[in-house]
PDB file of C-alpha atoms in Angstrom:
ATOM      1  CA  MET A 139     -95.922 -50.642 -77.473  1.00 72.00           C
ATOM      2  CA  TYR A 140     -98.020 -51.391 -80.547  1.00 70.00           C
ATOM      3  CA  GLU A 141     -96.149 -54.962 -80.815  1.00 80.00           C
ATOM      4  CA  ALA A 142     -96.955 -55.836 -77.241  1.00 76.00           C
ATOM      5  CA  LEU A 143    -100.688 -55.193 -77.964  1.00 73.00           C
ATOM      6  CA  GLU A 144    -100.582 -56.921 -81.054  1.00 80.00           C
ATOM      7  CA  ALA A 145     -98.887 -59.895 -79.341  1.00 82.00           C
ATOM      8  CA  GLU A 146    -101.464 -59.863 -76.511  1.00 81.00           C
ATOM      9  CA  ALA A 147    -104.358 -59.751 -78.993  1.00 78.00           C
ATOM     10  CA  GLU A 148    -103.108 -62.639 -80.755  1.00 84.00           C
ATOM     11  CA  ALA A 149    -102.663 -64.559 -77.735  1.00 82.00           C
ATOM     12  CA  GLU A 150    -106.247 -64.193 -77.035  1.00 79.00           C
ATOM     13  CA  GLU A 151    -107.283 -64.828 -80.567  1.00 86.00           C
ATOM     14  CA  LYS A 152    -108.532 -61.323 -81.071  1.00 83.00           C
ATOM     15  CA  SER A 153    -108.022 -58.446 -83.538  1.00 84.00           C
ATOM     16  CA  ILE A 154    -106.207 -55.648 -82.090  1.00 76.00           C
ATOM     17  CA  SER A 155    -109.387 -53.431 -82.027  1.00 80.00           C
ATOM     18  CA  GLU A 156    -111.261 -56.120 -80.275  1.00 80.00           C
ATOM     19  CA  TYR A 157    -108.447 -56.642 -77.825  1.00 74.00           C
ATOM     20  CA  ILE A 158    -108.302 -52.932 -76.899  1.00 79.00           C
ATOM     21  CA  ARG A 159    -112.245 -52.598 -76.658  1.00 77.00           C
ATOM     22  CA  SER A 160    -112.038 -55.556 -74.114  1.00 77.00           C
ATOM     23  CA  VAL A 161    -109.240 -53.689 -72.210  1.00 75.00           C
ATOM     24  CA  LEU A 162    -111.411 -50.610 -72.226  1.00 73.00           C
ATOM     25  CA  ARG A 163    -114.329 -52.425 -70.994  1.00 73.00           C
ATOM     26  CA  GLU A 164    -112.387 -54.130 -68.088  1.00 73.00           C
ATOM     27  CA  ARG A 165    -111.133 -50.698 -67.138  1.00 66.00           C
ATOM     28  CA  GLU A 166    -114.736 -49.354 -66.994  1.00 59.00           C
ATOM     29  CA  ASN A 167    -115.688 -52.226 -64.617  1.00 59.00           C
ATOM     30  CA  THR A 168    -112.673 -51.763 -62.319  1.00 58.00           C
ATOM     31  CA  GLN A 169    -113.230 -47.960 -61.899  1.00 56.00           C
ATOM     32  CA  PRO A 170    -115.887 -48.368 -59.185  1.00 56.00           C
ATOM     33  CA  ASN A 171    -114.001 -50.979 -57.411  1.00 56.00           C
ATOM     34  CA  THR A 172    -110.998 -48.867 -57.145  1.00 58.00           C
ATOM     35  CA  THR A 173    -112.967 -46.195 -55.220  1.00 62.00           C
ATOM     36  CA  GLU A 174    -114.629 -49.055 -53.062  1.00 67.00           C
ATOM     37  CA  TYR A 175    -111.139 -50.318 -52.442  1.00 68.00           C
ATOM     38  CA  VAL A 176    -109.813 -46.973 -51.187  1.00 71.00           C
ATOM     39  CA  ASP A 177    -112.880 -46.495 -49.026  1.00 74.00           C
ATOM     40  CA  ARG A 178    -112.517 -49.941 -47.653  1.00 75.00           C
ATOM     41  CA  ILE A 179    -108.793 -49.152 -46.918  1.00 75.00           C
ATOM     42  CA  ARG A 180    -109.867 -46.043 -44.937  1.00 76.00           C
ATOM     43  CA  ASP A 181    -112.420 -48.134 -43.144  1.00 75.00           C
ATOM     44  CA  LEU A 182    -109.775 -50.727 -42.195  1.00 76.00           C
ATOM     45  CA  GLU A 183    -107.182 -48.004 -41.073  1.00 75.00           C
ATOM     46  CA  GLU A 184    -109.713 -46.474 -38.599  1.00 77.00           C
ATOM     47  CA  ARG A 185    -110.745 -50.074 -37.238  1.00 73.00           C
ATOM     48  CA  VAL A 186    -106.938 -50.510 -36.759  1.00 74.00           C
ATOM     49  CA  ASP A 187    -106.541 -47.206 -35.079  1.00 73.00           C
ATOM     50  CA  GLU A 188    -109.486 -48.020 -32.733  1.00 73.00           C
ATOM     51  CA  LEU A 189    -108.089 -51.499 -31.937  1.00 74.00           C
ATOM     52  CA  GLU A 190    -104.549 -49.927 -31.032  1.00 71.00           C
ATOM     53  CA  LYS A 191    -106.141 -47.329 -28.608  1.00 74.00           C
ATOM     54  CA  ARG A 192    -107.461 -50.348 -26.729  1.00 72.00           C
ATOM     55  CA  ILE A 193    -104.073 -52.011 -26.414  1.00 69.00           C
ATOM     56  CA  PRO A 194    -101.771 -50.648 -23.550  1.00 64.00           C
ATOM     57  CA  GLU A 195     -98.678 -48.886 -25.000  1.00 56.00           C
ATOM     58  CA  ARG A 196     -95.461 -50.724 -24.790  1.00 50.00           C
ATOM     59  CA  ASN A 197     -91.987 -49.573 -25.542  1.00 46.00           C
ATOM     60  CA  VAL A 198     -90.508 -52.290 -27.415  1.00 42.00           C
ATOM     61  CA  ALA A 199     -87.193 -50.511 -28.524  1.00 44.00           C
ATOM     62  CA  GLU A 200     -84.001 -51.676 -27.057  1.00 43.00           C
ATOM     63  CA  PRO A 201     -82.649 -49.282 -24.269  1.00 41.00           C
ATOM     64  CA  LYS A 202     -79.537 -47.480 -25.731  1.00 44.00           C
ATOM     65  CA  SER A 203     -77.584 -47.503 -22.139  1.00 45.00           C
ATOM     66  CA  PRO A 204     -78.289 -49.441 -18.919  1.00 42.00           C
ATOM     67  CA  THR A 205     -81.631 -48.313 -17.634  1.00 42.00           C
ATOM     68  CA  THR A 206     -81.451 -46.779 -14.219  1.00 40.00           C
ATOM     69  CA  SER A 207     -84.526 -46.025 -12.041  1.00 42.00           C
ATOM     70  CA  LYS A 208     -83.966 -42.095 -12.780  1.00 46.00           C
ATOM     71  CA  THR A 209     -83.891 -42.878 -16.606  1.00 49.00           C
ATOM     72  CA  ARG A 210     -87.128 -45.196 -16.327  1.00 53.00           C
ATOM     73  CA  LYS A 211     -88.764 -42.363 -14.113  1.00 53.00           C
ATOM     74  CA  SER A 212     -87.943 -39.672 -16.785  1.00 66.00           C
ATOM     75  CA  ASP A 213     -89.086 -42.014 -19.714  1.00 79.00           C
ATOM     76  CA  ASP A 214     -92.090 -42.689 -17.739  1.00 85.00           C
ATOM     77  CA  GLU A 215     -92.718 -38.873 -17.330  1.00 91.00           C
ATOM     78  CA  ILE A 216     -92.291 -38.269 -21.104  1.00 94.00           C
ATOM     79  CA  SER A 217     -94.590 -41.344 -21.918  1.00 91.00           C
ATOM     80  CA  ALA A 218     -97.272 -39.808 -19.519  1.00 92.00           C
ATOM     81  CA  ALA A 219     -97.108 -36.384 -21.250  1.00 94.00           C
ATOM     82  CA  LEU A 220     -97.446 -37.892 -24.687  1.00 94.00           C
ATOM     83  CA  GLU A 221    -100.569 -40.194 -23.376  1.00 93.00           C
ATOM     84  CA  GLY A 222    -103.073 -39.689 -26.012  1.00 91.00           C
ATOM     85  CA  PHE A 223    -100.789 -38.572 -28.569  1.00 90.00           C
ATOM     86  CA  ARG A 224    -101.578 -40.441 -32.095  1.00 88.00           C
ATOM     87  CA  PRO A 225     -99.786 -38.849 -35.006  1.00 85.00           C
ATOM     88  CA  GLY A 226     -99.432 -40.183 -38.516  1.00 82.00           C
ATOM     89  CA  ARG A 227    -101.702 -42.433 -40.517  1.00 85.00           C
ATOM     90  CA  ASN A 228    -100.390 -45.686 -39.843  1.00 87.00           C
ATOM     91  CA  ALA A 229     -98.158 -47.621 -37.367  1.00 86.00           C
ATOM     92  CA  GLU A 230     -95.074 -47.040 -39.121  1.00 87.00           C
ATOM     93  CA  GLU A 231     -95.753 -43.319 -39.187  1.00 87.00           C
ATOM     94  CA  ARG A 232     -96.780 -43.165 -35.564  1.00 87.00           C
ATOM     95  CA  ALA A 233     -93.753 -44.917 -34.359  1.00 90.00           C
ATOM     96  CA  ALA A 234     -91.250 -42.552 -36.060  1.00 91.00           C
ATOM     97  CA  ARG A 235     -93.379 -39.486 -35.017  1.00 92.00           C
ATOM     98  CA  ARG A 236     -93.561 -40.631 -31.501  1.00 92.00           C
ATOM     99  CA  GLU A 237     -89.930 -41.081 -31.069  1.00 94.00           C
ATOM    100  CA  SER A 238     -89.121 -37.735 -32.542  1.00 94.00           C
ATOM    101  CA  ALA A 239     -91.997 -36.171 -30.107  1.00 94.00           C
ATOM    102  CA  HIS A 240     -90.280 -38.028 -27.307  1.00 95.00           C
ATOM    103  CA  ALA A 241     -86.851 -36.483 -28.144  1.00 95.00           C
ATOM    104  CA  ALA A 242     -88.556 -32.973 -28.444  1.00 96.00           C
ATOM    105  CA  LEU A 243     -90.019 -33.376 -25.077  1.00 96.00           C
ATOM    106  CA  GLU A 244     -87.070 -34.562 -23.607  1.00 95.00           C
ATOM    107  CA  TRP A 245     -85.122 -31.594 -24.889  1.00 96.00           C
ATOM    108  CA  LEU A 246     -87.873 -29.322 -23.804  1.00 96.00           C
ATOM    109  CA  ARG A 247     -87.645 -30.660 -20.133  1.00 95.00           C
ATOM    110  CA  ASP A 248     -83.757 -29.932 -20.100  1.00 94.00           C
ATOM    111  CA  GLN A 249     -84.218 -26.362 -20.872  1.00 95.00           C
ATOM    112  CA  PRO A 250     -83.963 -23.928 -18.239  1.00 94.00           C
ATOM    113  CA  ASP A 251     -86.326 -21.407 -19.736  1.00 94.00           C
ATOM    114  CA  ALA A 252     -89.300 -21.338 -22.013  1.00 95.00           C
ATOM    115  CA  VAL A 253     -88.487 -21.962 -25.793  1.00 96.00           C
ATOM    116  CA  THR A 254     -89.978 -20.817 -29.033  1.00 96.00           C
ATOM    117  CA  ALA A 255     -90.653 -22.947 -32.087  1.00 94.00           C
ATOM    118  CA  GLY A 256     -87.358 -21.476 -33.587  1.00 94.00           C
ATOM    119  CA  ASP A 257     -85.335 -22.773 -30.746  1.00 95.00           C
ATOM    120  CA  VAL A 258     -87.083 -26.127 -31.193  1.00 95.00           C
ATOM    121  CA  LYS A 259     -86.519 -26.401 -34.822  1.00 95.00           C
ATOM    122  CA  HIS A 260     -82.858 -25.098 -34.636  1.00 94.00           C
ATOM    123  CA  ALA A 261     -81.944 -27.609 -31.960  1.00 95.00           C
ATOM    124  CA  LEU A 262     -83.936 -30.791 -32.981  1.00 95.00           C
ATOM    125  CA  TYR A 263     -84.925 -30.899 -36.548  1.00 94.00           C
ATOM    126  CA  ASP A 264     -81.486 -32.104 -38.084  1.00 92.00           C
ATOM    127  CA  ASP A 265     -81.445 -35.040 -35.723  1.00 92.00           C
ATOM    128  CA  HIS A 266     -84.929 -35.801 -35.138  1.00 92.00           C
ATOM    129  CA  GLY A 267     -86.767 -34.553 -38.223  1.00 89.00           C
ATOM    130  CA  ILE A 268     -89.038 -37.079 -39.996  1.00 89.00           C
ATOM    131  CA  ASP A 269     -88.199 -38.249 -43.558  1.00 83.00           C
ATOM    132  CA  GLY A 270     -90.471 -36.503 -46.153  1.00 84.00           C
ATOM    133  CA  GLN A 271     -91.196 -33.461 -43.652  1.00 87.00           C
ATOM    134  CA  THR A 272     -89.959 -30.072 -44.070  1.00 94.00           C
ATOM    135  CA  GLU A 273     -88.752 -28.301 -40.928  1.00 94.00           C
ATOM    136  CA  GLN A 274     -92.070 -26.414 -40.706  1.00 94.00           C
ATOM    137  CA  THR A 275     -94.118 -29.503 -41.333  1.00 92.00           C
ATOM    138  CA  TRP A 276     -92.077 -31.384 -38.754  1.00 94.00           C
ATOM    139  CA  TRP A 277     -92.555 -28.508 -36.153  1.00 94.00           C
ATOM    140  CA  THR A 278     -96.452 -28.279 -36.869  1.00 92.00           C
ATOM    141  CA  GLU A 279     -97.198 -32.053 -37.281  1.00 91.00           C
ATOM    142  CA  THR A 280     -95.037 -33.522 -34.895  1.00 93.00           C
ATOM    143  CA  ALA A 281     -93.225 -31.474 -32.294  1.00 95.00           C
ATOM    144  CA  ARG A 282     -95.870 -28.725 -31.591  1.00 95.00           C
ATOM    145  CA  LYS A 283     -98.689 -31.450 -31.665  1.00 94.00           C
ATOM    146  CA  ALA A 284     -96.528 -33.243 -28.932  1.00 94.00           C
ATOM    147  CA  PHE A 285     -96.182 -30.057 -26.873  1.00 96.00           C
ATOM    148  CA  ARG A 286     -99.818 -29.289 -27.134  1.00 95.00           C
ATOM    149  CA  GLN A 287    -100.595 -33.022 -25.947  1.00 95.00           C
ATOM    150  CA  ALA A 288     -98.250 -32.604 -23.039  1.00 95.00           C
ATOM    151  CA  ALA A 289     -99.959 -29.296 -22.052  1.00 95.00           C
ATOM    152  CA  GLU A 290    -103.331 -30.892 -22.080  1.00 95.00           C
ATOM    153  CA  ASN A 291    -101.794 -33.808 -19.960  1.00 94.00           C
ATOM    154  CA  GLY A 292    -100.183 -30.878 -17.535  1.00 94.00           C
ATOM    155  CA  TYR A 293     -96.592 -31.322 -18.301  1.00 96.00           C
ATOM    156  CA  VAL A 294     -96.085 -28.208 -20.627  1.00 96.00           C
ATOM    157  CA  GLU A 295     -97.056 -24.736 -20.204  1.00 96.00           C
ATOM    158  CA  ILE A 296     -97.885 -22.874 -23.480  1.00 95.00           C
ATOM    159  CA  ASP A 297     -97.862 -19.091 -23.188  1.00 94.00           C
ATOM    160  CA  GLY A 298     -98.508 -17.482 -26.503  1.00 92.00           C
ATOM    161  CA  ARG A 299     -95.772 -18.867 -28.772  1.00 92.00           C
ATOM    162  CA  SER A 300     -93.472 -20.004 -26.020  1.00 95.00           C
ATOM    163  CA  TYR A 301     -93.265 -23.507 -24.514  1.00 96.00           C
ATOM    164  CA  GLU A 302     -92.023 -24.555 -20.963  1.00 97.00           C
ATOM    165  CA  TRP A 303     -91.786 -27.690 -19.353  1.00 96.00           C
ATOM    166  CA  THR A 304     -93.594 -28.121 -16.085  1.00 93.00           C
ATOM    167  CA  GLY A 305     -93.050 -31.686 -15.441  1.00 85.00           C
ATOM    168  CA  GLY A 306     -96.734 -32.559 -14.298  1.00 67.00           C
ATOM    169  CA  ARG A 307     -96.813 -29.838 -11.498  1.00 61.00           C
ATOM    170  CA  GLU A 308     -99.417 -27.238 -11.474  1.00 49.00           C
ATOM    171  CA  ALA A 309     -98.439 -24.416 -14.039  1.00 43.00           C
TER     172      ALA A 309
END
C-alpha cells in the first residue's frame, strides 16, 4: 500500500506527506456532498414513486399457460384485491414482492377455511419467499401486508390472527 501511495505522490510531483494531506482535504470536501447525495437519492425515489402511482398498472409478464376468461377474471380479482399495495423501496423490489403477494392471495382464495400465519408460511415461503427475507420478514412485510391491503379492498376478512378470502363479497 505504501508503494502505491508513494507512486501516486510521485506522479503528482508531491512528497508523500503532501499527497496524503491533499487526499485528506479532498475527503473533507466530499463528506457533505455524500450526505447531500443520499438525501437527493431519497427525494428522487419519492418522486419516482409518485409518478408510478399515476401510471395505471399493467402486467407485462408472459402468461405461463393459455389465458382463459376464468383465469383473466381470477387474475383481475387478485389485482383488484392488491390495488394500492406498494411494497419495497424500488421498482425491482416491488415487482418481486407483488408477485409473491399475488401468489399468497391466490393460495388464500383456494383455501376452504380461514388460515393462520403459520399455514401461509408453511405452504408458501419455500416457493414464494423473497431473496434476502427470512420467513418471518416475508410474512410480515409481504404476505401479511398483502392480506391487509386485500382486506382494506374488501377481499379478505381478518379475524384476530386468521385470514379468509371473501372475494369482494360483504364479509
